[in-house]
Amino acid sequence: MATTTPTRGAHTPPPGGSGVTSNEPSAWRTRLWRFDDKASPYAYIAPFFLIFGAFGLYPLLYTGWIAMHRVEMTGLDQSEWVGWDNFAKILQDSEFWTAVTNTFVIGVISTVPQLLVALGLAHLLNYKLRASTFWRTVILTPYATSVATAALVFALVFRADGGLLNWVLHFVGIGNTDWGNGEWTSKIAISVIVIWRWTGYNALIYLAAMQAVPTDLYEAASIDGATRWQQFRKVTIPSLRPTILFTIVISTIGSMQLFGEPLLLQGGTIGAVGGSEHQYETLSIYLFNYGWKLGHLGPAAAVAWAMLVLLLLIALINWIVGRFMRKSAA
Amino acid sequence: MTTTSPTKTVPDLVPAPLPASADKRGSRFKLGAGQHLKGGPFTYAALIVVGLGSVFPLYWTLVAASHDQQRVLDNPPPFLPGGRLWSNLQAAWEQAHLGKAIVNSFIVAGCITAATLFFCTLAGYAFAKMRFRGRGALMTAVIATLTIPPQLSVVPLFMMMADIGWGGKLESVIFPTLVGAFGVFFMRQYLLEALPYELIEAAKVDGATNIRIVWNVVLPAARPAMMVLGMLTFVQAWNDFFWPFLALNQENPTLQVALGQLSASYTPDQSIVMAGALISTLPLLLVFVVFGKQIVGGIMAGAVKG
């Protein structure tokens, strides 16, 4: 990357100038080429920034404006300044805090097991295996499944009456669980859907990182008498640290967005409020409910800003944890 | 101790790139660290358990779609396919506008995939091989956009779409996702290694303009990565639920939206819902069976959940 790219201008002037007439268009062409060189990179990256600006950044700022206004679904072109009222409204709503807690709890109980299992799975896949591509593809199949399909299948699995899981569990005598209506069982059910869909995907990311670890490190470790488990802990995990941090960030952001799983777990109007007691209502469901079911877009926008604040908090925590991890490694 | 380190321009967010090696492009599945160890019976047993867990819910979708509702909710539930698959598929097709939904899904996923491939290859090439002021900062900005959930902007997006007359139309789903940070990053990572500077310089010495170089040098070199990015983007666009569910309506849904409405609107017949789920999943499962290896390789080459 350090090599200097020769400018085309250097090649274009013919050696031994013959006169002004032949030099004139060449100078002009050189300038055109220079412009081409200067402007092209910006032209190539422009579509991304234009699209993101129009449909990502601008709406994000616009959300702040809406959060300060009274905007109803019934009259999208009318707005009325209300200041901080929308924020006050949601912050005083106990349902909002239920949604914050639920999002956080479901995030933790889906992300932590998912990444731990993915790490173990990646370790297994890193062995020399027969049909290794087959195994990798099989564990990735849930990734091909949409949220809607996954949520609907698992809704049947977790049914109280005639559910697949309860039927299996009745053999050990605990087959009467009303999964969707319990405070914890419903959160577990949603986590299972998330874990099912994303574990294989994360395992492949870890596997890629594992294969980038130099073999010498393992050889050196085994010469020093390290067991496989010690090698895994002392060589593999430290080498994977940036990747692990990355998957934590991405999974955390993903868990903030959970929408289809809670919406479809029990379906209908129950799903739209996150359960009969809001026991699995996430922030996305709360936002959807306020904006699209009740039709109050102002408070819905305020929820979006609350999510942004939460996201920044999580980023801050991640950053501190990352710093701490790096320090303890040094 | 740690030898891998993230790329210089994009700190920490990005997984450590695979080390540059000549054989990398040829086979993604080279022997890696730890692979000198052979998997034992325990390894295979564990993989079989996980594999069954991965596949069983999909198999059971098929089973449930081939019985009547009564039988699906029976105790014990059925484990083998029944004989009502065809009639359930037909019922789902009629009840949920699935015909229109399939066409819509293909339009949406097709447009998004085509645009993503074009724009992301261009941007990825610029970030990988061109030198310009602010490159590092701009690339970091691109990566940073990955961390913004769509939830933060759906309210104004909905109002904007209504304002410009795209409310309930496919445009409202297509345009916001025409180009994505993941694709830009993915193409950049690939082109960094796959496209030698000599090739670009040779074209320049021959007097080619930049856009000619893109057409004649970059696009051919990028083709393998474009294949993979195309499949990943298609899967993503096909499966997207949140924004389409808010933006589209009952008369003009994508498959996922139709499926959500089928199960949420009234007391649904579960076997018909499962038939709909099967219809919405089958095209992608087919893609997976055929291109599974490439998709796996693509995710391992630098996947970011986006």
XYZ file of C-alpha atoms in Angstrom:
636
model
C 0.000 0.000 0.000
C 3.020 2.235 0.524
C 4.011 2.104 -3.126
C 3.431 5.361 -4.886
C 1.033 5.198 -7.747
C 2.621 6.817 -10.790
C 0.516 9.658 -12.053
C -0.568 9.206 -15.598
C 0.546 12.711 -16.468
C 4.119 11.530 -16.157
C 3.613 9.085 -18.976
C 1.602 11.158 -21.347
C 3.857 14.011 -22.557
C 5.789 12.716 -25.543
C 9.545 12.915 -25.036
C 11.265 15.683 -26.965
C 8.717 18.464 -27.331
C 7.945 19.157 -30.944
C 6.124 22.405 -30.481
C 3.308 24.283 -28.797
C 0.579 22.779 -30.923
C 1.162 19.204 -29.884
C 1.713 20.156 -26.237
C -1.588 21.996 -25.843
C -4.123 19.106 -25.951
C -1.757 16.927 -23.939
C -1.715 19.423 -21.065
C -5.472 19.588 -21.190
C -5.755 15.816 -21.124
C -3.363 15.653 -18.224
C -5.569 18.009 -16.282
C -8.629 15.971 -17.170
C -6.899 12.833 -15.963
C -5.874 14.529 -12.759
C -9.477 15.477 -12.173
C -10.559 11.933 -12.971
C -8.074 10.625 -10.413
C -9.113 13.110 -7.760
C -12.876 12.905 -8.210
C -13.407 9.225 -9.010
C -12.944 7.807 -5.516
C -15.473 10.252 -4.129
C -17.897 9.441 -6.920
C -17.578 5.726 -6.132
C -18.276 6.077 -2.426
C -20.942 8.746 -2.918
C -23.902 6.342 -3.392
C -23.352 4.869 0.051
C -23.240 8.237 1.766
C -26.151 9.638 -0.239
C -28.408 6.678 0.545
C -27.321 6.565 4.153
C -27.767 10.326 4.481
C -31.250 10.286 3.007
C -32.627 7.130 4.642
C -30.418 6.750 7.714
C -28.915 9.928 9.089
C -31.616 12.418 8.126
C -34.443 10.284 9.614
C -32.338 9.794 12.727
C -32.182 13.562 13.275
C -35.772 13.997 12.136
C -36.738 11.533 14.878
C -35.540 14.107 17.395
C -37.825 16.722 15.866
C -40.842 14.382 15.894
C -40.126 13.427 19.494
C -40.780 17.078 20.400
C -44.065 17.235 18.506
C -47.523 15.815 18.561
C -47.896 13.785 15.370
C -50.746 11.340 14.848
C -50.989 8.453 12.390
C -54.370 9.845 11.323
C -52.873 13.131 10.100
C -49.238 12.712 9.196
C -48.889 16.252 7.831
C -50.032 17.962 11.028
C -47.707 18.555 13.947
C -47.836 20.572 17.105
C -44.937 21.526 19.361
C -45.121 19.808 22.743
C -41.519 20.027 23.928
C -40.453 17.333 26.351
C -43.997 16.051 26.947
C -43.504 12.913 24.862
C -40.390 12.008 26.790
C -42.139 12.693 30.075
C -45.018 10.509 28.931
C -42.912 7.456 28.178
C -40.558 7.897 31.136
C -43.551 7.926 33.480
C -45.049 4.877 31.793
C -44.253 1.749 33.798
C -44.732 -0.281 30.601
C -41.719 1.507 29.102
C -39.519 0.432 31.985
C -40.893 -3.094 31.710
C -39.844 -3.037 28.060
C -36.364 -1.733 28.929
C -35.909 -4.465 31.529
C -37.264 -7.156 29.216
C -35.014 -6.079 26.347
C -32.024 -6.154 28.653
C -32.884 -9.520 30.249
C -33.696 -11.220 26.945
C -30.514 -9.697 25.494
C -28.363 -11.217 28.221
C -29.982 -14.663 28.301
C -29.819 -14.945 24.519
C -26.384 -13.455 23.848
C -24.316 -15.104 26.580
C -25.261 -18.766 25.931
C -25.268 -18.166 22.201
C -21.687 -16.899 22.081
C -20.413 -19.523 24.525
C -21.969 -22.343 22.499
C -20.697 -20.756 19.286
C -17.176 -20.704 20.704
C -17.352 -24.371 21.636
C -18.900 -25.272 18.315
C -16.207 -23.403 16.421
C -13.611 -25.323 18.401
C -15.225 -28.620 17.364
C -15.424 -27.533 13.735
C -11.758 -26.606 13.837
C -10.789 -30.251 14.265
C -9.891 -32.174 11.160
C -13.268 -33.600 10.203
C -14.839 -35.764 7.592
C -17.253 -33.711 5.490
C -16.331 -30.491 7.257
C -18.205 -28.355 4.724
C -21.336 -30.404 5.343
C -21.228 -29.694 9.091
C -20.621 -26.026 8.519
C -23.558 -25.765 6.161
C -25.859 -27.710 8.472
C -25.231 -25.488 11.474
C -25.840 -22.455 9.251
C -29.273 -23.556 7.979
C -31.153 -21.599 10.674
C -29.573 -18.467 9.178
C -31.557 -19.155 6.001
C -34.759 -19.053 8.024
C -36.611 -15.777 8.437
C -37.581 -14.374 11.810
C -41.218 -14.935 10.890
C -40.784 -18.614 10.051
C -38.594 -19.298 13.061
C -40.934 -17.516 15.451
C -43.998 -19.346 14.090
C -42.429 -22.806 14.305
C -41.185 -22.188 17.813
C -44.602 -20.787 18.761
C -45.921 -24.310 18.113
C -43.010 -25.912 19.932
C -43.667 -23.758 23.016
C -47.465 -24.106 23.061
C -49.024 -24.902 26.425
C -51.416 -27.547 25.040
C -50.104 -29.917 22.431
C -46.737 -28.183 22.277
C -43.792 -30.261 21.139
C -41.598 -29.245 24.074
C -44.186 -29.987 26.752
C -44.755 -33.398 25.201
C -41.036 -34.154 25.410
C -40.819 -32.777 28.939
C -43.755 -34.827 30.229
C -41.457 -37.844 30.184
C -39.485 -36.249 32.993
C -42.664 -35.050 34.690
C -42.574 -31.301 33.998
C -44.778 -31.128 30.941
C -47.354 -28.569 32.054
C -45.435 -25.345 31.500
C -47.373 -22.460 29.978
C -44.280 -21.123 28.224
C -45.797 -18.037 26.597
C -47.470 -16.714 29.733
C -44.729 -17.130 32.315
C -42.564 -14.219 33.359
C -39.325 -16.136 32.752
C -40.435 -18.980 30.522
C -41.623 -16.572 27.809
C -38.271 -14.779 27.840
C -36.491 -18.120 27.639
C -38.684 -19.117 24.690
C -37.736 -15.942 22.807
C -34.068 -16.431 23.645
C -34.210 -19.960 22.269
C -35.437 -18.608 18.923
C -32.589 -16.081 18.840
C -30.013 -18.651 19.903
C -31.258 -21.130 17.312
C -31.005 -18.625 14.473
C -27.606 -17.078 15.239
C -25.347 -19.617 16.993
C -24.132 -21.281 13.811
C -23.458 -17.923 12.219
C -21.320 -16.773 15.137
C -19.568 -20.135 15.251
C -18.424 -19.606 11.661
C -17.049 -16.165 12.510
C -15.107 -17.678 15.417
C -13.940 -20.535 13.220
C -12.529 -18.076 10.691
C -10.654 -16.281 13.447
C -9.368 -19.579 14.888
C -7.965 -20.599 11.538
C -5.995 -17.376 11.426
C -4.128 -18.262 14.630
C -0.609 -19.350 13.663
C -0.030 -23.065 14.192
C 3.392 -22.335 15.724
C 1.672 -20.991 18.818
C -0.026 -24.340 19.391
C 3.139 -26.256 18.681
C 5.083 -24.113 21.123
C 2.360 -24.576 23.719
C 2.268 -28.347 23.322
C 6.063 -28.519 23.579
C 5.717 -26.644 26.844
C 3.369 -29.418 27.934
C 0.062 -27.559 27.702
C -3.040 -29.745 27.575
C -5.702 -29.171 24.917
C -7.854 -27.307 27.381
C -4.900 -25.104 28.387
C -4.137 -24.448 24.731
C -7.754 -23.444 24.180
C -7.691 -21.078 27.145
C -4.186 -19.673 26.783
C -3.783 -19.546 23.020
C -7.148 -19.674 21.264
C -9.184 -17.341 23.473
C -6.571 -14.543 23.681
C -6.061 -14.667 19.920
C -9.814 -14.408 19.394
C -10.244 -11.423 21.703
C -10.946 -8.795 18.993
C -13.384 -11.155 17.280
C -15.156 -11.975 20.524
C -15.529 -8.293 21.314
C -16.881 -7.737 17.830
C -19.514 -10.474 18.138
C -20.528 -9.133 21.551
C -21.110 -5.684 20.056
C -23.060 -7.014 17.089
C -25.153 -9.452 19.146
C -25.958 -6.762 21.684
C -27.160 -4.426 18.970
C -29.148 -7.278 17.461
C -30.823 -8.089 20.754
C -31.906 -4.445 21.111
C -33.924 -4.879 17.951
C -35.926 -7.999 18.792
C -39.327 -7.562 17.194
C -40.562 -10.489 15.109
C -39.907 -13.087 17.810
C -42.064 -11.453 20.521
C -44.651 -10.268 17.987
C -45.324 -13.753 16.674
C -44.679 -15.898 19.749
C -48.370 -15.921 20.596
C -49.623 -13.925 17.636
C -52.583 -11.574 17.251
C -53.177 -8.754 19.705
C -51.265 -10.551 22.468
C -48.080 -10.340 20.436
C -48.533 -6.649 19.707
C -48.340 -5.826 23.418
C -45.656 -8.392 24.227
C -47.790 -10.844 26.174
C -50.867 -10.613 28.386
C -48.782 -9.075 31.191
C -46.216 -7.438 28.857
C -43.904 -10.134 30.144
C -41.928 -10.308 26.899
C -42.545 -6.828 25.525
C -39.339 -5.466 23.998
C -38.545 -1.846 23.161
C -39.273 -2.455 19.466
C -42.692 -3.872 20.357
C -43.337 -0.898 22.617
C -42.383 1.470 19.813
C -44.570 -0.401 17.324
C -47.461 -0.442 19.746
C -47.285 3.292 20.443
C -46.737 4.336 16.851
C -48.618 1.852 14.729
C -51.300 0.354 16.995
C -52.191 3.456 19.032
C -51.117 5.855 16.277
C -49.118 8.306 18.428
C -45.911 8.887 16.509
C -44.480 11.530 18.867
C -44.001 9.185 21.826
C -42.854 6.452 19.420
C -40.077 8.781 18.237
C -39.217 9.493 21.880
C -38.837 5.723 22.381
C -36.448 5.652 19.424
C -34.310 8.303 21.099
C -34.389 6.413 24.366
C -33.083 3.409 22.410
C -30.277 5.554 21.032
C -29.290 6.593 24.565
C -29.333 2.958 25.677
C -27.219 2.015 22.685
C -24.634 4.665 23.545
C -24.603 3.383 27.131
C -23.974 -0.141 25.886
C -21.235 1.144 23.576
C -19.635 2.890 26.537
C -19.760 -0.290 28.615
C -18.311 -2.271 25.722
C -15.525 0.250 25.364
C -14.685 0.107 29.061
C -14.786 -3.695 29.060
C -12.609 -3.732 25.929
C -10.061 -1.435 27.551
C -10.080 -3.570 30.660
C -9.586 -6.739 28.625
C -6.677 -5.211 26.738
C -5.069 -3.980 29.942
C -5.344 -7.352 31.622
C -3.834 -8.952 28.547
C -0.811 -6.681 28.556
C 0.880 -12.959 23.044
C -1.792 -11.926 20.602
C -0.501 -11.849 17.118
C -3.667 -10.955 15.294
C -4.626 -7.321 15.311
C -7.486 -5.446 13.719
C -6.855 -3.429 10.587
C -5.344 -0.036 11.144
C -8.073 2.058 9.623
C -10.953 0.464 11.488
C -10.152 -0.182 15.098
C -11.682 -3.021 17.076
C -15.069 -3.261 15.393
C -13.741 -5.449 12.672
C -12.663 -9.057 13.058
C -9.027 -9.710 12.443
C -8.494 -10.327 8.751
C -7.124 -13.631 7.618
C -3.406 -13.439 7.038
C -2.458 -12.650 3.501
C -1.491 -15.846 1.764
C -1.429 -16.865 -1.810
C -3.583 -19.952 -1.365
C -6.378 -18.124 0.415
C -8.350 -17.226 -2.639
C -8.174 -20.665 -4.100
C -9.550 -22.537 -1.130
C -11.252 -20.953 1.809
C -11.055 -24.235 3.645
C -7.348 -24.632 4.015
C -6.014 -26.416 7.019
C -6.072 -23.964 9.893
C -4.695 -23.811 13.363
C -5.660 -26.759 15.487
C -6.688 -28.744 12.459
C -3.751 -31.028 12.882
C -5.915 -32.553 15.599
C -8.388 -35.116 14.381
C -11.970 -35.035 15.572
C -12.864 -38.012 17.764
C -16.191 -39.778 18.346
C -17.159 -37.145 20.898
C -16.685 -34.413 18.277
C -18.963 -36.175 15.832
C -21.559 -36.978 18.487
C -21.692 -33.329 19.531
C -21.932 -32.163 15.923
C -24.760 -34.607 15.220
C -26.705 -33.284 18.213
C -26.187 -29.654 17.177
C -26.902 -30.491 13.555
C -30.194 -32.179 14.425
C -31.122 -29.208 16.558
C -30.390 -26.908 13.629
C -32.402 -28.827 11.101
C -35.261 -30.263 13.155
C -37.423 -27.092 13.405
C -37.328 -26.815 9.617
C -38.227 -30.465 9.189
C -41.051 -30.013 11.642
C -42.347 -27.046 9.632
C -42.809 -29.491 6.785
C -44.475 -32.035 9.072
C -46.876 -29.477 10.525
C -47.679 -28.130 7.065
C -48.765 -31.585 5.930
C -51.395 -32.355 8.590
C -54.626 -30.666 9.570
C -54.606 -28.283 12.517
C -56.226 -30.838 14.837
C -53.434 -33.308 14.295
C -50.687 -30.657 14.620
C -51.905 -29.722 18.099
C -52.407 -33.353 19.128
C -50.637 -34.942 22.035
C -48.276 -36.564 21.036
C -47.583 -34.356 18.020
C -46.894 -35.914 14.621
C -43.296 -36.639 13.665
C -43.833 -37.886 10.134
C -45.332 -35.939 7.216
C -49.034 -36.430 6.563
C -51.072 -36.247 3.378
C -52.484 -32.740 3.468
C -49.448 -30.794 2.303
C -50.855 -29.853 -1.072
C -54.238 -28.662 0.149
C -52.597 -26.655 2.952
C -50.242 -25.007 0.499
C -53.221 -24.064 -1.658
C -55.141 -22.702 1.330
C -52.158 -20.603 2.424
C -51.712 -19.384 -1.128
C -55.300 -18.129 -1.268
C -55.671 -16.788 2.258
C -52.571 -14.647 2.387
C -52.099 -13.288 -1.145
C -48.975 -15.437 -1.252
C -48.797 -15.296 -5.046
C -48.447 -11.531 -4.995
C -46.194 -11.755 -1.945
C -43.754 -14.087 -3.730
C -43.515 -11.752 -6.707
C -42.997 -8.804 -4.339
C -40.302 -10.626 -2.405
C -38.440 -11.443 -5.596
C -38.676 -7.824 -6.787
C -37.501 -6.412 -3.459
C -34.676 -8.886 -2.889
C -33.643 -8.759 -6.560
C -33.439 -4.964 -6.743
C -31.633 -4.670 -3.421
C -29.143 -7.371 -4.400
C -28.375 -5.857 -7.804
C -27.914 -2.348 -6.428
C -25.880 -3.551 -3.458
C -23.520 -5.469 -5.725
C -22.937 -2.503 -8.004
C -22.563 0.245 -5.410
C -20.664 -1.829 -2.876
C -18.135 -3.011 -5.440
C -17.519 0.570 -6.528
C -17.133 1.836 -2.969
C -15.159 -1.215 -1.872
C -12.743 -0.688 -4.746
C -12.306 2.991 -3.875
C -11.597 2.171 -0.225
C -9.275 -0.732 -1.057
C -7.180 0.620 -3.890
C -7.612 4.352 -4.413
C -5.847 7.031 -2.443
C -7.891 10.020 -1.438
C -8.168 12.499 1.367
C -10.185 11.256 4.336
C -10.218 7.616 3.305
C -9.590 6.197 6.769
C -12.128 8.426 8.467
C -14.771 7.757 5.834
C -14.253 3.989 6.074
C -14.639 4.212 9.846
C -17.862 6.164 9.272
C -19.117 3.412 6.979
C -18.423 0.744 9.592
C -19.974 2.882 12.322
C -23.300 2.934 10.475
C -23.530 -0.813 11.133
C -24.233 -0.038 14.759
C -27.390 1.995 14.103
C -30.500 -0.155 14.435
C -33.327 0.589 11.979
C -35.654 1.172 14.935
C -34.105 4.601 15.462
C -35.364 5.994 12.184
C -38.566 4.157 11.278
C -40.973 6.805 12.522
C -39.711 9.634 10.271
C -39.007 7.143 7.495
C -42.664 6.157 7.534
C -43.697 9.826 7.332
C -41.178 10.577 4.580
C -42.407 7.649 2.493
C -46.022 8.783 2.856
C -44.908 12.292 1.939
C -43.238 11.343 -1.335
C -46.036 8.957 -2.288
C -44.216 5.694 -1.562
C -46.403 4.751 1.393
C -47.232 1.056 1.210
C -45.244 0.690 -2.009
C -42.253 -1.558 -2.580
C -40.041 1.490 -3.182
C -40.283 2.309 0.509
C -38.652 -1.041 1.311
C -36.169 -1.109 -1.554
C -34.576 2.329 -1.445
C -33.343 2.511 2.168
C -31.342 -0.715 1.671
C -29.873 -0.110 -1.782
C -26.345 -0.094 -0.396
C -25.050 -1.352 2.924
C -21.977 -0.894 5.073
C -21.397 -4.630 5.279
C -21.176 -4.930 1.513
C -18.726 -2.046 1.232
C -16.552 -3.577 3.929
C -16.805 -7.056 2.419
C -15.772 -5.921 -1.066
C -12.965 -3.783 0.348
C -11.513 -6.738 2.262
C -11.645 -8.911 -0.806
C -10.217 -6.408 -3.265
C -7.355 -5.503 -0.935
C -5.883 -8.917 -1.679
C -7.482 -10.050 -4.897
C -6.622 -7.042 -7.026
C -2.897 -6.335 -7.480
C -1.841 -2.711 -7.929
C 0.181 -3.740 -10.982
C -3.007 -4.543 -12.846
C -4.502 -1.114 -12.166
C -1.252 0.647 -12.997
C -0.883 -1.236 -16.239
C -4.356 -0.126 -17.242
C -3.491 3.450 -16.298
C -0.302 3.403 -18.351
C -2.444 2.269 -21.256
C -4.443 5.431 -20.734
C -7.627 3.950 -19.341
C -9.985 6.218 -17.461
C -11.020 5.220 -13.962
C -14.467 4.050 -14.950
C -12.921 1.881 -17.688
C -10.624 0.340 -15.108
C -13.653 -0.464 -12.964
C -15.411 -2.090 -15.876
C -12.507 -4.007 -17.396
C -10.285 -4.777 -14.403
C -12.135 -4.426 -11.088
C -15.442 -6.087 -11.905
C -13.882 -9.257 -13.336
C -11.512 -9.499 -10.372
C -14.364 -8.975 -7.920
C -16.711 -11.538 -9.437
C -16.191 -14.378 -6.908
C -16.786 -12.026 -3.982
C -19.790 -10.514 -5.736
C -21.329 -13.970 -6.018
C -21.045 -14.471 -2.277
C -22.150 -10.950 -1.377
C -25.079 -11.354 -3.733
C -26.278 -14.486 -1.970
C -25.815 -13.014 1.496
C -27.668 -9.845 0.486
C -30.471 -11.816 -1.098
C -30.954 -13.920 2.031
C -30.969 -10.781 4.166
C -33.422 -8.883 1.948
C -35.694 -11.898 1.556
C -35.890 -12.457 5.303
C -36.208 -8.836 6.410
C -39.225 -8.339 8.629
C -39.318 -5.222 10.823
C -39.378 -2.329 8.352
C -41.376 -4.147 5.630
C -43.956 -5.085 8.271
C -44.386 -1.409 9.188
C -44.103 -0.003 5.675
C -46.212 -2.399 3.623
C -49.874 -3.306 3.979
C -52.080 -6.332 3.620
C -52.740 -5.752 -0.076
C -49.099 -5.403 -1.071
C -46.929 -7.523 1.253
C -43.648 -9.336 0.914
C -43.668 -13.003 1.918
C -42.506 -12.333 5.473
C -45.102 -9.594 5.939
C -47.849 -11.832 4.559
C -46.737 -14.572 6.912
C -46.791 -12.226 9.901
C -50.259 -11.037 8.993
C -51.508 -14.568 8.356
C -50.608 -15.542 11.889
C -51.467 -12.272 13.616
C -54.663 -11.053 12.012
C -57.273 -13.572 13.164
C -57.481 -16.992 14.794
C -55.165 -18.772 12.395
C -55.156 -22.366 11.279
C -51.693 -23.463 12.413
C -51.158 -26.016 9.670
C -51.919 -23.374 7.034
C -49.574 -20.908 8.744
C -46.874 -23.574 8.614
C -47.603 -24.135 4.927
C -47.028 -20.405 4.406
C -43.809 -20.594 6.414
C -42.679 -23.458 4.211
C -43.388 -21.474 1.038
C -41.432 -18.498 2.349
C -38.441 -20.623 3.361
C -38.160 -23.090 0.483
C -36.478 -20.790 -2.067
C -33.708 -19.947 0.388
C -33.243 -23.538 1.512
C -32.769 -24.387 -2.142
C -30.130 -21.667 -2.474
C -28.472 -23.092 0.629
C -28.392 -26.638 -0.637
C -26.819 -25.509 -3.915
C -24.491 -22.737 -2.724
C -24.011 -23.700 0.932
C -20.249 -23.947 0.588
C -19.879 -20.495 -0.941
C -22.157 -18.893 1.651
C -20.232 -20.511 4.491
C -16.981 -19.346 2.925
C -18.367 -15.845 2.508
C -19.430 -15.529 6.114
C -16.077 -16.826 7.281
C -14.245 -14.422 4.998
C -15.454 -11.434 6.896
C -19.044 -11.602 7.914
C -20.753 -8.927 9.878
C -24.292 -9.307 11.034
C -25.938 -6.385 9.316
